[in-house]
PDB file of C-alpha atoms and ligand atoms in Angstrom:
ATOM      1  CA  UNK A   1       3.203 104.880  -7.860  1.00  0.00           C
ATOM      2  CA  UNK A   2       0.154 107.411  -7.979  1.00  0.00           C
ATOM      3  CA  UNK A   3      -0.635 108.214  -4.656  1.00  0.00           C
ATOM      4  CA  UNK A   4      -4.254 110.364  -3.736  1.00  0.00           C
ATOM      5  CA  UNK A   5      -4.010 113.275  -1.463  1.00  0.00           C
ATOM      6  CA  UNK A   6      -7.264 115.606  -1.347  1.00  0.00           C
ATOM      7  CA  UNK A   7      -8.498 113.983  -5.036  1.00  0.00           C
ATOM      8  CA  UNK A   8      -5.414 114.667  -7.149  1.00  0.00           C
ATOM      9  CA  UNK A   9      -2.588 112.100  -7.857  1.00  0.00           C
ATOM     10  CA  UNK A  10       1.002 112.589  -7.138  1.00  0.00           C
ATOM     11  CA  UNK A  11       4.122 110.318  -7.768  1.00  0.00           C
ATOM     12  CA  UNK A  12       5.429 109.125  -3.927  1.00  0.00           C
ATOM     13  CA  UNK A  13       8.322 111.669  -4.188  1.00  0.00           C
ATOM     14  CA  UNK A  14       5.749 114.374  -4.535  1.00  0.00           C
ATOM     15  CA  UNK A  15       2.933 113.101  -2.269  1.00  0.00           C
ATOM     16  CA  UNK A  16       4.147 115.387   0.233  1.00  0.00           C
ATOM     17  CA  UNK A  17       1.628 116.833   3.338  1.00  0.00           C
ATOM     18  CA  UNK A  18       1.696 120.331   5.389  1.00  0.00           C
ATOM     19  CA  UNK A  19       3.769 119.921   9.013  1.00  0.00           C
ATOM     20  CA  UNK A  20       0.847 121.516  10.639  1.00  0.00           C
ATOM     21  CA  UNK A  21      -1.416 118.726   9.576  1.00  0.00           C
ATOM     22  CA  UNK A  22      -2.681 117.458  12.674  1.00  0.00           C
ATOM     23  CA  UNK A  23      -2.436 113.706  11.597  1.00  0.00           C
ATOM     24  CA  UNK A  24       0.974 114.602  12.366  1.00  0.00           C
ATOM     25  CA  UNK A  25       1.275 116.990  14.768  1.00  0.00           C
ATOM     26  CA  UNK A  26      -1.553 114.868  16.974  1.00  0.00           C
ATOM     27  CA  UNK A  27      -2.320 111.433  15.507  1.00  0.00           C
ATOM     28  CA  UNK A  28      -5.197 112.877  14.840  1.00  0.00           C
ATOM     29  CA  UNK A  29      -7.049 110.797  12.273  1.00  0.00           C
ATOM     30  CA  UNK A  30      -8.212 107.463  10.862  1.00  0.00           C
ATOM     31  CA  UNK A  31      -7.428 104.911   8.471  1.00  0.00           C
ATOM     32  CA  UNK A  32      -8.008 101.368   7.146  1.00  0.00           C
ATOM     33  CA  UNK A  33      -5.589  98.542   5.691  1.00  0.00           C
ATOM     34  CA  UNK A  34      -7.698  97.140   2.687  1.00  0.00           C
ATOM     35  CA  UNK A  35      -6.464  94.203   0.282  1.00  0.00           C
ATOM     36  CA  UNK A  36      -6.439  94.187  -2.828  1.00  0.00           C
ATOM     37  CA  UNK A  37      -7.246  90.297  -4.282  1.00  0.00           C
ATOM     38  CA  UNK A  38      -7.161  89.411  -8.256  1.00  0.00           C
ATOM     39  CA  UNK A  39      -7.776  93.096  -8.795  1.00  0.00           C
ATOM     40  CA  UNK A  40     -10.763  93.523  -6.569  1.00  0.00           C
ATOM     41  CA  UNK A  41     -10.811  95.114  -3.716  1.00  0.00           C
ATOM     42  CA  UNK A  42     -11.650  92.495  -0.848  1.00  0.00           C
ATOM     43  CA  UNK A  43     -14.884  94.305   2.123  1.00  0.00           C
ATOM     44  CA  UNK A  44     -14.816  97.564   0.446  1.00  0.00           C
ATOM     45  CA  UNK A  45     -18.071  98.615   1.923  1.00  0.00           C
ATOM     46  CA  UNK A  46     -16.761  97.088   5.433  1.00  0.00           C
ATOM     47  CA  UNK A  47     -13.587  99.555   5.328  1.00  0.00           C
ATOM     48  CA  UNK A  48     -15.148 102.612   4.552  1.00  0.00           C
ATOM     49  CA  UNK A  49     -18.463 102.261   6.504  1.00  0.00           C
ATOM     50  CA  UNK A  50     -15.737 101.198   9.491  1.00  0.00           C
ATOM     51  CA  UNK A  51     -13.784 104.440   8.433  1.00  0.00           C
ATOM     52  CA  UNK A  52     -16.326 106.853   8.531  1.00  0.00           C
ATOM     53  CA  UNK A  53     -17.789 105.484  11.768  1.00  0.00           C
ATOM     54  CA  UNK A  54     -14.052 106.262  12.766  1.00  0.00           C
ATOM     55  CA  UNK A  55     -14.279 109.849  11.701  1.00  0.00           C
ATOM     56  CA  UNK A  56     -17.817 110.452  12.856  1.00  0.00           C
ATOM     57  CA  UNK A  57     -17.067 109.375  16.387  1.00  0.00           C
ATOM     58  CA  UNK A  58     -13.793 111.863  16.568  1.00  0.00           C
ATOM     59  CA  UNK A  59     -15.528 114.665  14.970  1.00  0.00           C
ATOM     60  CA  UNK A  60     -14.044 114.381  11.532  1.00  0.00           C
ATOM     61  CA  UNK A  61     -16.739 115.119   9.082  1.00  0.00           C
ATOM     62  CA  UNK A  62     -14.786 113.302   5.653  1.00  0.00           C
ATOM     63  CA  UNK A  63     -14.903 116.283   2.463  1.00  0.00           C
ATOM     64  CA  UNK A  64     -16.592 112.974   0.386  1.00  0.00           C
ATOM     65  CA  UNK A  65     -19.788 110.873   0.444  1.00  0.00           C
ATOM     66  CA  UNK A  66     -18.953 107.175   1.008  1.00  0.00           C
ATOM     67  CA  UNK A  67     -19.889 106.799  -2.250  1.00  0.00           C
ATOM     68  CA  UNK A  68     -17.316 109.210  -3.500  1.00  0.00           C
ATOM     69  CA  UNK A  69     -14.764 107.346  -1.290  1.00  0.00           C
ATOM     70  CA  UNK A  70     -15.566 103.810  -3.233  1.00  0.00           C
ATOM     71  CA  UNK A  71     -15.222 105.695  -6.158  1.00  0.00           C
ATOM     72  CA  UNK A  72     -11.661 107.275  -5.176  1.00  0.00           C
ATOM     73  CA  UNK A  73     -10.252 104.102  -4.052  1.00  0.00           C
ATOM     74  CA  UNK A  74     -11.226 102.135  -7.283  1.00  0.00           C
ATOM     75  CA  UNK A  75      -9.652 104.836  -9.160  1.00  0.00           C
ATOM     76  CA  UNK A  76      -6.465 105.101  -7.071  1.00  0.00           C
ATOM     77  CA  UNK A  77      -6.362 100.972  -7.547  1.00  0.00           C
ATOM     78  CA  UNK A  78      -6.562 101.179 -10.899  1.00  0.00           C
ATOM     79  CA  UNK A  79      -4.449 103.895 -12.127  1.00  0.00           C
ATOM     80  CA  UNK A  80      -1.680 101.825 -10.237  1.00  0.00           C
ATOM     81  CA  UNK A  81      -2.498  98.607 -11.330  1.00  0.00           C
ATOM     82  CA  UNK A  82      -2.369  96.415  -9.010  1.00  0.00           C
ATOM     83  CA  UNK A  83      -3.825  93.088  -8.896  1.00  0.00           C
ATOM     84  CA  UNK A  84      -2.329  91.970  -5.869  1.00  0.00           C
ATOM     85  CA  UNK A  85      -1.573  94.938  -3.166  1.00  0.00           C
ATOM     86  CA  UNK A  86      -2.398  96.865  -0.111  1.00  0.00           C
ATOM     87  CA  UNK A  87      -4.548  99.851   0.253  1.00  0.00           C
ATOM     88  CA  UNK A  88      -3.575 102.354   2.907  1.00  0.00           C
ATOM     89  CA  UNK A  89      -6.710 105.274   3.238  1.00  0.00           C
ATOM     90  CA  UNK A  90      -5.750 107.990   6.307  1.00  0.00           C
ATOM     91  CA  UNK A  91      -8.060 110.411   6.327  1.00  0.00           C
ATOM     92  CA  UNK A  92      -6.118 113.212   8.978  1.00  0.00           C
ATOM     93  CA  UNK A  93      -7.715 116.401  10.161  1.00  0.00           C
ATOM     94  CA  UNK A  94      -6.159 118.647   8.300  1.00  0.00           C
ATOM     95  CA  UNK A  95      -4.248 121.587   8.710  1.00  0.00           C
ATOM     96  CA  UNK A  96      -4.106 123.849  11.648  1.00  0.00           C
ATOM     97  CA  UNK A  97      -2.108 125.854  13.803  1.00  0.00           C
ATOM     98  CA  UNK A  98       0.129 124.228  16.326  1.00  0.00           C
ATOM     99  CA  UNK A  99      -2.350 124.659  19.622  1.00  0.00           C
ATOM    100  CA  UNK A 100      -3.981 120.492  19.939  1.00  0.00           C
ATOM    101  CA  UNK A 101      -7.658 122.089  19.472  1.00  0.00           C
ATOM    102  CA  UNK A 102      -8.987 120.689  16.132  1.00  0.00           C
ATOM    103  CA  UNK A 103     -11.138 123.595  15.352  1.00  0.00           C
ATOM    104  CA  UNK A 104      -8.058 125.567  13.822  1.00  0.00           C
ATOM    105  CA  UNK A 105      -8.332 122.489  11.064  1.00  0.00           C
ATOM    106  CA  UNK A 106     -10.632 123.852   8.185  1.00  0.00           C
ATOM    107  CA  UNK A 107     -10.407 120.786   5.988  1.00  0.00           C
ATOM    108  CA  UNK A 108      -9.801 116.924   6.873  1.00  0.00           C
ATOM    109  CA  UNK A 109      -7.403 115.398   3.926  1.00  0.00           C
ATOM    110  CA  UNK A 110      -7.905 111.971   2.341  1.00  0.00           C
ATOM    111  CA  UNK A 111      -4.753 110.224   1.482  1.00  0.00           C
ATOM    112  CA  UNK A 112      -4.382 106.541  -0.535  1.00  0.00           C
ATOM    113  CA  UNK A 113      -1.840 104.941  -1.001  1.00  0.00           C
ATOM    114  CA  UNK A 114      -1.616 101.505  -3.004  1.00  0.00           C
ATOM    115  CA  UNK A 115       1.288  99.388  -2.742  1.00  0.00           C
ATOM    116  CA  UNK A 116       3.006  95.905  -2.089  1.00  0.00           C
ATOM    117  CA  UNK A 117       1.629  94.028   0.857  1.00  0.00           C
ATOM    118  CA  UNK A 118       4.352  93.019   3.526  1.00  0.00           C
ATOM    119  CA  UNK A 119       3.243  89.633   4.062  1.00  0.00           C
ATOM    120  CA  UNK A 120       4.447  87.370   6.961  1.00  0.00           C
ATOM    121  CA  UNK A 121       6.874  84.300   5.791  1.00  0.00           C
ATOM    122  CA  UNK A 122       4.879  81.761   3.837  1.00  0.00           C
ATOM    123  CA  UNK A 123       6.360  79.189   6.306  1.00  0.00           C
ATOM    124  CA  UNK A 124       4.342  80.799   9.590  1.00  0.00           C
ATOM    125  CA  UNK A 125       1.500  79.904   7.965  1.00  0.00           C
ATOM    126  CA  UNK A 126       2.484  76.478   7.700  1.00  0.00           C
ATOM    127  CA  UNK A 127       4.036  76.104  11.044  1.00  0.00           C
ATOM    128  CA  UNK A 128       2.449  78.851  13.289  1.00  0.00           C
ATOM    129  CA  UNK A 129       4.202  81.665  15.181  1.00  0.00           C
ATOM    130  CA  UNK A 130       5.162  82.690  18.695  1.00  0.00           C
ATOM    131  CA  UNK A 131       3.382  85.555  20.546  1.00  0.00           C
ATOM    132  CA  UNK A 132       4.169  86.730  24.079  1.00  0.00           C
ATOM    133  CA  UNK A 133       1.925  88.580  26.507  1.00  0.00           C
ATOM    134  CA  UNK A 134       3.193  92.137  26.298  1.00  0.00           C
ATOM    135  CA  UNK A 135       3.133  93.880  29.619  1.00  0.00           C
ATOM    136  CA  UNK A 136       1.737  97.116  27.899  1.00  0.00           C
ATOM    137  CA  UNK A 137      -1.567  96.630  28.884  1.00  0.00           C
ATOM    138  CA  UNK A 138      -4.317  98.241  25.953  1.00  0.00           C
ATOM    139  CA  UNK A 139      -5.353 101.493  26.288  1.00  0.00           C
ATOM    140  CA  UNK A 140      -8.808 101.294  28.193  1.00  0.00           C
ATOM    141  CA  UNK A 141     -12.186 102.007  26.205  1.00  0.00           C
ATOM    142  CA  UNK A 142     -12.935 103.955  28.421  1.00  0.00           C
ATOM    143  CA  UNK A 143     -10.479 106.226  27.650  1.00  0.00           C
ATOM    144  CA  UNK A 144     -10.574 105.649  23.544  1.00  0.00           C
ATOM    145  CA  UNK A 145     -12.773 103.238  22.623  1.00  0.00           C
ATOM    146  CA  UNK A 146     -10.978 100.506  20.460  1.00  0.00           C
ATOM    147  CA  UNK A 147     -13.324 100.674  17.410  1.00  0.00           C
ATOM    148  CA  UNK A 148     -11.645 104.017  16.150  1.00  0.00           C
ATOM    149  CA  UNK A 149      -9.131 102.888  14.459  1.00  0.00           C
ATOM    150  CA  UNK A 150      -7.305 105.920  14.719  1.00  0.00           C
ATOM    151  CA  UNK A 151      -3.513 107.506  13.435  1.00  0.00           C
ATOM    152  CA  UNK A 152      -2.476 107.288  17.014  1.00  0.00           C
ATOM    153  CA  UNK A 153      -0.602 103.836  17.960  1.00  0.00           C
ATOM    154  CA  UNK A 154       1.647 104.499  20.222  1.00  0.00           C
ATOM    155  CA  UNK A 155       0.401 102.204  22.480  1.00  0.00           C
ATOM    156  CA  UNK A 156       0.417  99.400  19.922  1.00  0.00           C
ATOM    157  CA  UNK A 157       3.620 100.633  18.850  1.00  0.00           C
ATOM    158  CA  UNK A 158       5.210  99.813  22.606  1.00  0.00           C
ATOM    159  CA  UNK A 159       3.847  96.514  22.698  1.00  0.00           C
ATOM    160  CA  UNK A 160       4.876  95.378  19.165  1.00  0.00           C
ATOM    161  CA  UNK A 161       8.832  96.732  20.472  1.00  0.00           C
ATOM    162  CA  UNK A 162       8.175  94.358  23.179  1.00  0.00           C
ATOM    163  CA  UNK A 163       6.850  91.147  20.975  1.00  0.00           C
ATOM    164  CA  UNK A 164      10.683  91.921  18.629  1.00  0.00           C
ATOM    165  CA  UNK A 165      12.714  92.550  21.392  1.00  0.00           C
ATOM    166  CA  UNK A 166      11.420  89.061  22.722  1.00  0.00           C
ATOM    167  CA  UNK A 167      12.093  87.154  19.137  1.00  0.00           C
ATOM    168  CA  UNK A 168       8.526  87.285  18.248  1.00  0.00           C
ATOM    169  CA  UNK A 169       6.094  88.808  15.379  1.00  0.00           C
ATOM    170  CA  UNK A 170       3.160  89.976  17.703  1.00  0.00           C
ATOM    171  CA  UNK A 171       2.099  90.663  21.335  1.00  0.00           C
ATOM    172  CA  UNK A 172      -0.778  90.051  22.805  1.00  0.00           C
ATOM    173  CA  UNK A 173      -2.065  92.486  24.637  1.00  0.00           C
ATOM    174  CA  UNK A 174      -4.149  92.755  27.565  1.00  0.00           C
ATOM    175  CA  UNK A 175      -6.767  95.505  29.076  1.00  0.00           C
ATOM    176  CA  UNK A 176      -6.706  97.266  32.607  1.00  0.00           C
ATOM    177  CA  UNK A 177      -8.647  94.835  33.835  1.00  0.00           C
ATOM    178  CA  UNK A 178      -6.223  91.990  32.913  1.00  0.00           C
ATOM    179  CA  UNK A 179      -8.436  90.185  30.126  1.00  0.00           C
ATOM    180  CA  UNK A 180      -7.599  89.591  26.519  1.00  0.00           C
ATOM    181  CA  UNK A 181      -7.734  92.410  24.182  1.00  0.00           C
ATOM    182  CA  UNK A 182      -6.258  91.756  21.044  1.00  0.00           C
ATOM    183  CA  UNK A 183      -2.848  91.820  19.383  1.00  0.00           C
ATOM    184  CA  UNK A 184      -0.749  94.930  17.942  1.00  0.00           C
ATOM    185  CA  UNK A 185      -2.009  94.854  15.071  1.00  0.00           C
ATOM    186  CA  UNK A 186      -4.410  91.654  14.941  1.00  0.00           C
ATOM    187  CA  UNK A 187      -7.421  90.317  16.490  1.00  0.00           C
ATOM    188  CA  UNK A 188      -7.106  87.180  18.404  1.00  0.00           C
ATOM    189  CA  UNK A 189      -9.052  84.207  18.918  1.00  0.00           C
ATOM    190  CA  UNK A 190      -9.005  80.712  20.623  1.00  0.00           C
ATOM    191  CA  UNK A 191     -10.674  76.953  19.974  1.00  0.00           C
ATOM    192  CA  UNK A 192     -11.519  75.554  22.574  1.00  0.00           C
ATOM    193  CA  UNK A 193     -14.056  72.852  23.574  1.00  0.00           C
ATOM    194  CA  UNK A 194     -15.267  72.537  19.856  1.00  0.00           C
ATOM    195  CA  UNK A 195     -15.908  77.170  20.345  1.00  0.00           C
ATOM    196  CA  UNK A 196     -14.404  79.402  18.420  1.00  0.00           C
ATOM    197  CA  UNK A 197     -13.748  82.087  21.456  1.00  0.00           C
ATOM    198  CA  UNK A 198     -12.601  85.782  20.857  1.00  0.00           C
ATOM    199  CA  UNK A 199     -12.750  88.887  22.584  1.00  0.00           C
ATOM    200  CA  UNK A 200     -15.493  91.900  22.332  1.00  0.00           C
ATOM    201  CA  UNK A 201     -14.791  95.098  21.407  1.00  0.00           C
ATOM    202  CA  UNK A 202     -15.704  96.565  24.900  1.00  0.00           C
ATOM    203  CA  UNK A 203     -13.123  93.831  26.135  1.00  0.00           C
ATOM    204  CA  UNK A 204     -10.382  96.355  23.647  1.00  0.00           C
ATOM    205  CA  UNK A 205     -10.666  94.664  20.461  1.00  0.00           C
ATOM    206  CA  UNK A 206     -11.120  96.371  17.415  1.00  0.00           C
ATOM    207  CA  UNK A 207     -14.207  95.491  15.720  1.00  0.00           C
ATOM    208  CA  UNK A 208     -11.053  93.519  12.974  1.00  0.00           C
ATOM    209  CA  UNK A 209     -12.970  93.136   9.353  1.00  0.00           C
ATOM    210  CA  UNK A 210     -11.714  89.691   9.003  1.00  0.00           C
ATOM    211  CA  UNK A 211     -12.459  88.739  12.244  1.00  0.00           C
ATOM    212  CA  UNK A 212     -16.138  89.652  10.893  1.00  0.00           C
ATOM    213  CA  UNK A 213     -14.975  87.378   7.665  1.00  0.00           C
ATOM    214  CA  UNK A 214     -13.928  84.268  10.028  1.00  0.00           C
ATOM    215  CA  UNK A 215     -16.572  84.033  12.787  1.00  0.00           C
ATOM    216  CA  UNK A 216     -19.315  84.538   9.691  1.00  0.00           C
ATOM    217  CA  UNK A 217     -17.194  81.079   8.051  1.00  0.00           C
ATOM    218  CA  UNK A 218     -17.170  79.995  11.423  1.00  0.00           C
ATOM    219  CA  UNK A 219     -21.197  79.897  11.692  1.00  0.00           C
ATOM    220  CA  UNK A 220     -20.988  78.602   8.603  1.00  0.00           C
ATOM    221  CA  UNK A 221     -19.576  75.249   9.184  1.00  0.00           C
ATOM    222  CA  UNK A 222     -21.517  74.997  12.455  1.00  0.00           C
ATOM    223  CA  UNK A 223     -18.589  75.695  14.713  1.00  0.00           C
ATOM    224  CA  UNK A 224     -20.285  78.232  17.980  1.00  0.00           C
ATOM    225  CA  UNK A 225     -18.837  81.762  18.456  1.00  0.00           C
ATOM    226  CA  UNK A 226     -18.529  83.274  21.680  1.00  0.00           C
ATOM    227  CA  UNK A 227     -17.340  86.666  22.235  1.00  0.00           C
ATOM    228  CA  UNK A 228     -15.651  85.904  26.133  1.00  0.00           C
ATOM    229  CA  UNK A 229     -13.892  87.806  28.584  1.00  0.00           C
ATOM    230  CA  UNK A 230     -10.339  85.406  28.119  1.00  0.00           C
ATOM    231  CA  UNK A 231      -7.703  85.111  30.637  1.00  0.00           C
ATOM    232  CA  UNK A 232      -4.062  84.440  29.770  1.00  0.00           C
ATOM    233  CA  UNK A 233      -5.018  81.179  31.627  1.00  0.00           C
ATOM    234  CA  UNK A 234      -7.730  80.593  28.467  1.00  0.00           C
ATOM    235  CA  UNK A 235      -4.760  81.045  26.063  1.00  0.00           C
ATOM    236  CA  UNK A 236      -2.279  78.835  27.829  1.00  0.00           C
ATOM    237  CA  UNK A 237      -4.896  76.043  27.979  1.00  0.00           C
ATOM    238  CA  UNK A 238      -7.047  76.653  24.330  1.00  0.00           C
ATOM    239  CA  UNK A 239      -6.465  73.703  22.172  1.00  0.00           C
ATOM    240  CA  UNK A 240      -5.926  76.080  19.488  1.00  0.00           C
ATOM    241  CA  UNK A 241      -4.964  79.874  18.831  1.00  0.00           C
ATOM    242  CA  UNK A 242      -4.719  81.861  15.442  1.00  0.00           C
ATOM    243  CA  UNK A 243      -4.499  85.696  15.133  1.00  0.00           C
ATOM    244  CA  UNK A 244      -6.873  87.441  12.418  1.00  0.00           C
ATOM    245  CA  UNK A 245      -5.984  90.891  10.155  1.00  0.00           C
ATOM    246  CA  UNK A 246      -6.242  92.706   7.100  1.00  0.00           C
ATOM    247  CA  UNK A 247      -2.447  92.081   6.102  1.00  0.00           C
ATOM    248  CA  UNK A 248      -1.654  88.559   7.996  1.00  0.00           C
ATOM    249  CA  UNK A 249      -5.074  86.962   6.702  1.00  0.00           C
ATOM    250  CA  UNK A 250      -5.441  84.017   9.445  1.00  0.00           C
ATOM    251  CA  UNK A 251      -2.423  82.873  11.297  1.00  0.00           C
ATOM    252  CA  UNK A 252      -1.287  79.870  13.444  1.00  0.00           C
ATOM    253  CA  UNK A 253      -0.146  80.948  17.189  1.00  0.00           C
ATOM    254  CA  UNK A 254       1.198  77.652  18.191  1.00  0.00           C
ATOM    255  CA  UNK A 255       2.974  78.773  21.482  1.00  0.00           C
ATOM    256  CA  UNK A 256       2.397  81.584  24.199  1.00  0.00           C
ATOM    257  CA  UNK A 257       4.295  83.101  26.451  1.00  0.00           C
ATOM    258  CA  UNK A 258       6.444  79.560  26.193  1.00  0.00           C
ATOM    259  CA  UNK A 259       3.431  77.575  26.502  1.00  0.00           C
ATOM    260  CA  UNK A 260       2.770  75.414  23.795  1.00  0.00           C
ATOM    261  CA  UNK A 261      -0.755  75.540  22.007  1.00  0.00           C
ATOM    262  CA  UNK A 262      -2.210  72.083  21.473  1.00  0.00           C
ATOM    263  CA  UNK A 263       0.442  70.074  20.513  1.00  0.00           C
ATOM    264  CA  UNK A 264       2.035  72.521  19.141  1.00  0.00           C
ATOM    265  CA  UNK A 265       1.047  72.664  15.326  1.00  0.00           C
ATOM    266  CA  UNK A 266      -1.540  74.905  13.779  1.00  0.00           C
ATOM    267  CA  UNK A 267      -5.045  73.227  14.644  1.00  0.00           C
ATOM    268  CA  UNK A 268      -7.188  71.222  12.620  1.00  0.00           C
ATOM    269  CA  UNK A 269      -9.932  73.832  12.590  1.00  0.00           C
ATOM    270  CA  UNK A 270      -7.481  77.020  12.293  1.00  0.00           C
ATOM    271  CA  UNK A 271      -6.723  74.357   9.214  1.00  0.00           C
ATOM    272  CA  UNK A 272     -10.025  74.664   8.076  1.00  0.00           C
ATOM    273  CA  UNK A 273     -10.925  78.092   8.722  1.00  0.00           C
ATOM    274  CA  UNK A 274      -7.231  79.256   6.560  1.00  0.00           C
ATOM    275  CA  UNK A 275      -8.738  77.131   3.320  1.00  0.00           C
ATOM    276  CA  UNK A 276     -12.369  78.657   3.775  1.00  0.00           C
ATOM    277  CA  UNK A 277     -10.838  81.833   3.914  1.00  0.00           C
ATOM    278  CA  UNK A 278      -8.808  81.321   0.891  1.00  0.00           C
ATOM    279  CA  UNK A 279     -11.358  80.330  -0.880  1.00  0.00           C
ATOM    280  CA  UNK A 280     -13.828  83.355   0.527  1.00  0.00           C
ATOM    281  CA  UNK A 281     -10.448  85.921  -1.423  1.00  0.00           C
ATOM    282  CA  UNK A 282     -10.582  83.688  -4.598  1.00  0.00           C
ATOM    283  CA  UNK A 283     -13.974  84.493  -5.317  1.00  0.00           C
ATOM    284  CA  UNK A 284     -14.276  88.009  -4.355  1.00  0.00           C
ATOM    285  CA  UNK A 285     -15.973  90.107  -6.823  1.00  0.00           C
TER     286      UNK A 285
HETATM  287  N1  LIG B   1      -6.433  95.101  15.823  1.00  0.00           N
HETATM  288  C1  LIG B   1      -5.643  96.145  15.506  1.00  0.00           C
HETATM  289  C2  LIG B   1      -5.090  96.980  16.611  1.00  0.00           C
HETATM  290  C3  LIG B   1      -5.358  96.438  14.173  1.00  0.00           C
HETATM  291  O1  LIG B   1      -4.577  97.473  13.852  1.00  0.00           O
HETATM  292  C4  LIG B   1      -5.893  95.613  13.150  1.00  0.00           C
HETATM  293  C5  LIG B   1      -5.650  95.923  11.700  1.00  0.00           C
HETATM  294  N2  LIG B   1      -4.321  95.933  11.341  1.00  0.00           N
HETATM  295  C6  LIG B   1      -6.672  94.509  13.525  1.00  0.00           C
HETATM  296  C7  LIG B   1      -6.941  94.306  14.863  1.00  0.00           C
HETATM  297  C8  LIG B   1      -7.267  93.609  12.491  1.00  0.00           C
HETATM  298  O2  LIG B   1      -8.332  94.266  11.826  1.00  0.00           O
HETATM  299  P1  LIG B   1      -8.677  93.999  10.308  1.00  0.00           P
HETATM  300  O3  LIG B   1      -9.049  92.565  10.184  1.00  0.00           O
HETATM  301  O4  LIG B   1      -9.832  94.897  10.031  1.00  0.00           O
HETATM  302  O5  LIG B   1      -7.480  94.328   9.514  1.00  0.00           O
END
């Protein structure tokens, strides 16, 4: 494995970063997930114009141009070769002295890392999973707003304990106010009434890139989109639920908190919107 730190390549037992990077010291950084289809990498601009917004709106002014960053992440793709993989990009603040102020960090770092994607069990997709509510509510935006995706997720961490310890894969999880956020690490969205609901970003979603994939399919076979303020009421009583990310693609939630969705099986148009996505991955260039 050649892994990218600061634009040289390293094997994974030498990819090695300072203890007084503030990444670690702080989570205090940003990344993306990024597929890797048929040996293309699937909404490259989408990942690093989402990354840089990331940086830019914590202060973290990235050592390349975006164009640079393209550039790095082909490379790092294809000296591994991979055809079929996952791209992690964390771009950390750098090294500094122990104190939590970020001006003692002289130089953000850019690390990628290409490898295997854990995918969930090809049978979820096929039958749907379980989520429960978890009752670690999302931090607020108004404290960090939910469109940096940034290195710290120890609040997503704490909810995702609470979806294993229950038996399941994910959590939803709520905001101070009570309404749908998102999941730990996936968006979430309902059908309901012939809509394709899902929460806003200012409702604690991340702005998810393939929730950006699905609603555009969405528009595309006429179904309507609305961003809404959801209640867990909305999810107990949607006809049908799937969950949306980089690594678990589209995914059946077919019951809730013990509730069953619909009757139970993944929906016809969760159906539909899995085989236009598939076929959206097969012909990425
Ligand atoms: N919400 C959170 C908290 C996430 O970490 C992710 C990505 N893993 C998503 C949503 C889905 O976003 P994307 O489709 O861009 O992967």
């Amino acid at each position: 494995m050649k892994i990218y730190i600061d634009g040289k390549y390293y094997s994974q037992d030498d990819a090695k970063i300072s203890v007084y990077d503030h990444g670690l010291l702080y989570g205090d950084g940003v990344f993306e997930g990024i597929r890797i289809y048929h040996g293309r990498i699937f909404m490259l601009n989408e990942h690093v114009e989402r990354l840089y917004m990331s940086a830019k709106a914590i202060l973290i002014h990235i050592p390349l141009t975006m164009d640079d960053m393209e550039k790095a992440l082909l490379e790092t793709v294809a000296r591994n070769n991979k055809k079929d993989g996952y791209i992690r990009l964390i771009v950390t603040r750098g090294v500094g002295s122990l104190g939590v102020s970020p001006m003692t960090c002289k130089k953000p770092s850019v690390i990628i890392i290409v490898d295997d994607i854990q995918l969930y069990p090809v049978e979820y997709y096929e039958r749907g999973i379980s989520i429960i509510t978890a009752s670690t509510r999302r931090i607020s935006p108004d404290s960090l707003d939910p469109r940096i995706k940034s290195l710290n997720y120890l609040n997503n961490v704490l909810a995702k304990i609470e979806a294993i310890q229950s038996g399941c894969l994910e959590a939803v999880m709520l905001n101070q106010n009570g309404y749908v956020a998102e999941c730990t690490g996936d968006n979430i969205a309902i059908i309901k009434e012939g809509a394709l609901m899902t929460p806003a970003t200012h409702h604690g979603a991340l702005s998810g890139i393939t929730r950006g994939v699905i609603i555009a399919l969405a528009e595309k076979i006429g179904l309507p989109v609305i961003e809404a303020n959801l209640t867990q009421y909305d999810l107990y009583t949607a006809d049908e639920c799937f969950l949306t990310g980089t690594g678990a693609e589209i995914i059946p939630v077919v019951t809730i908190d013990g509730r069953p969705v619909g009757n139970e099986k993944p929906g016809e148009t969760t159906r539909m919107l899995i085989d236009a996505f598939r076929k959206e991955i097969a012909t990425v260039e």
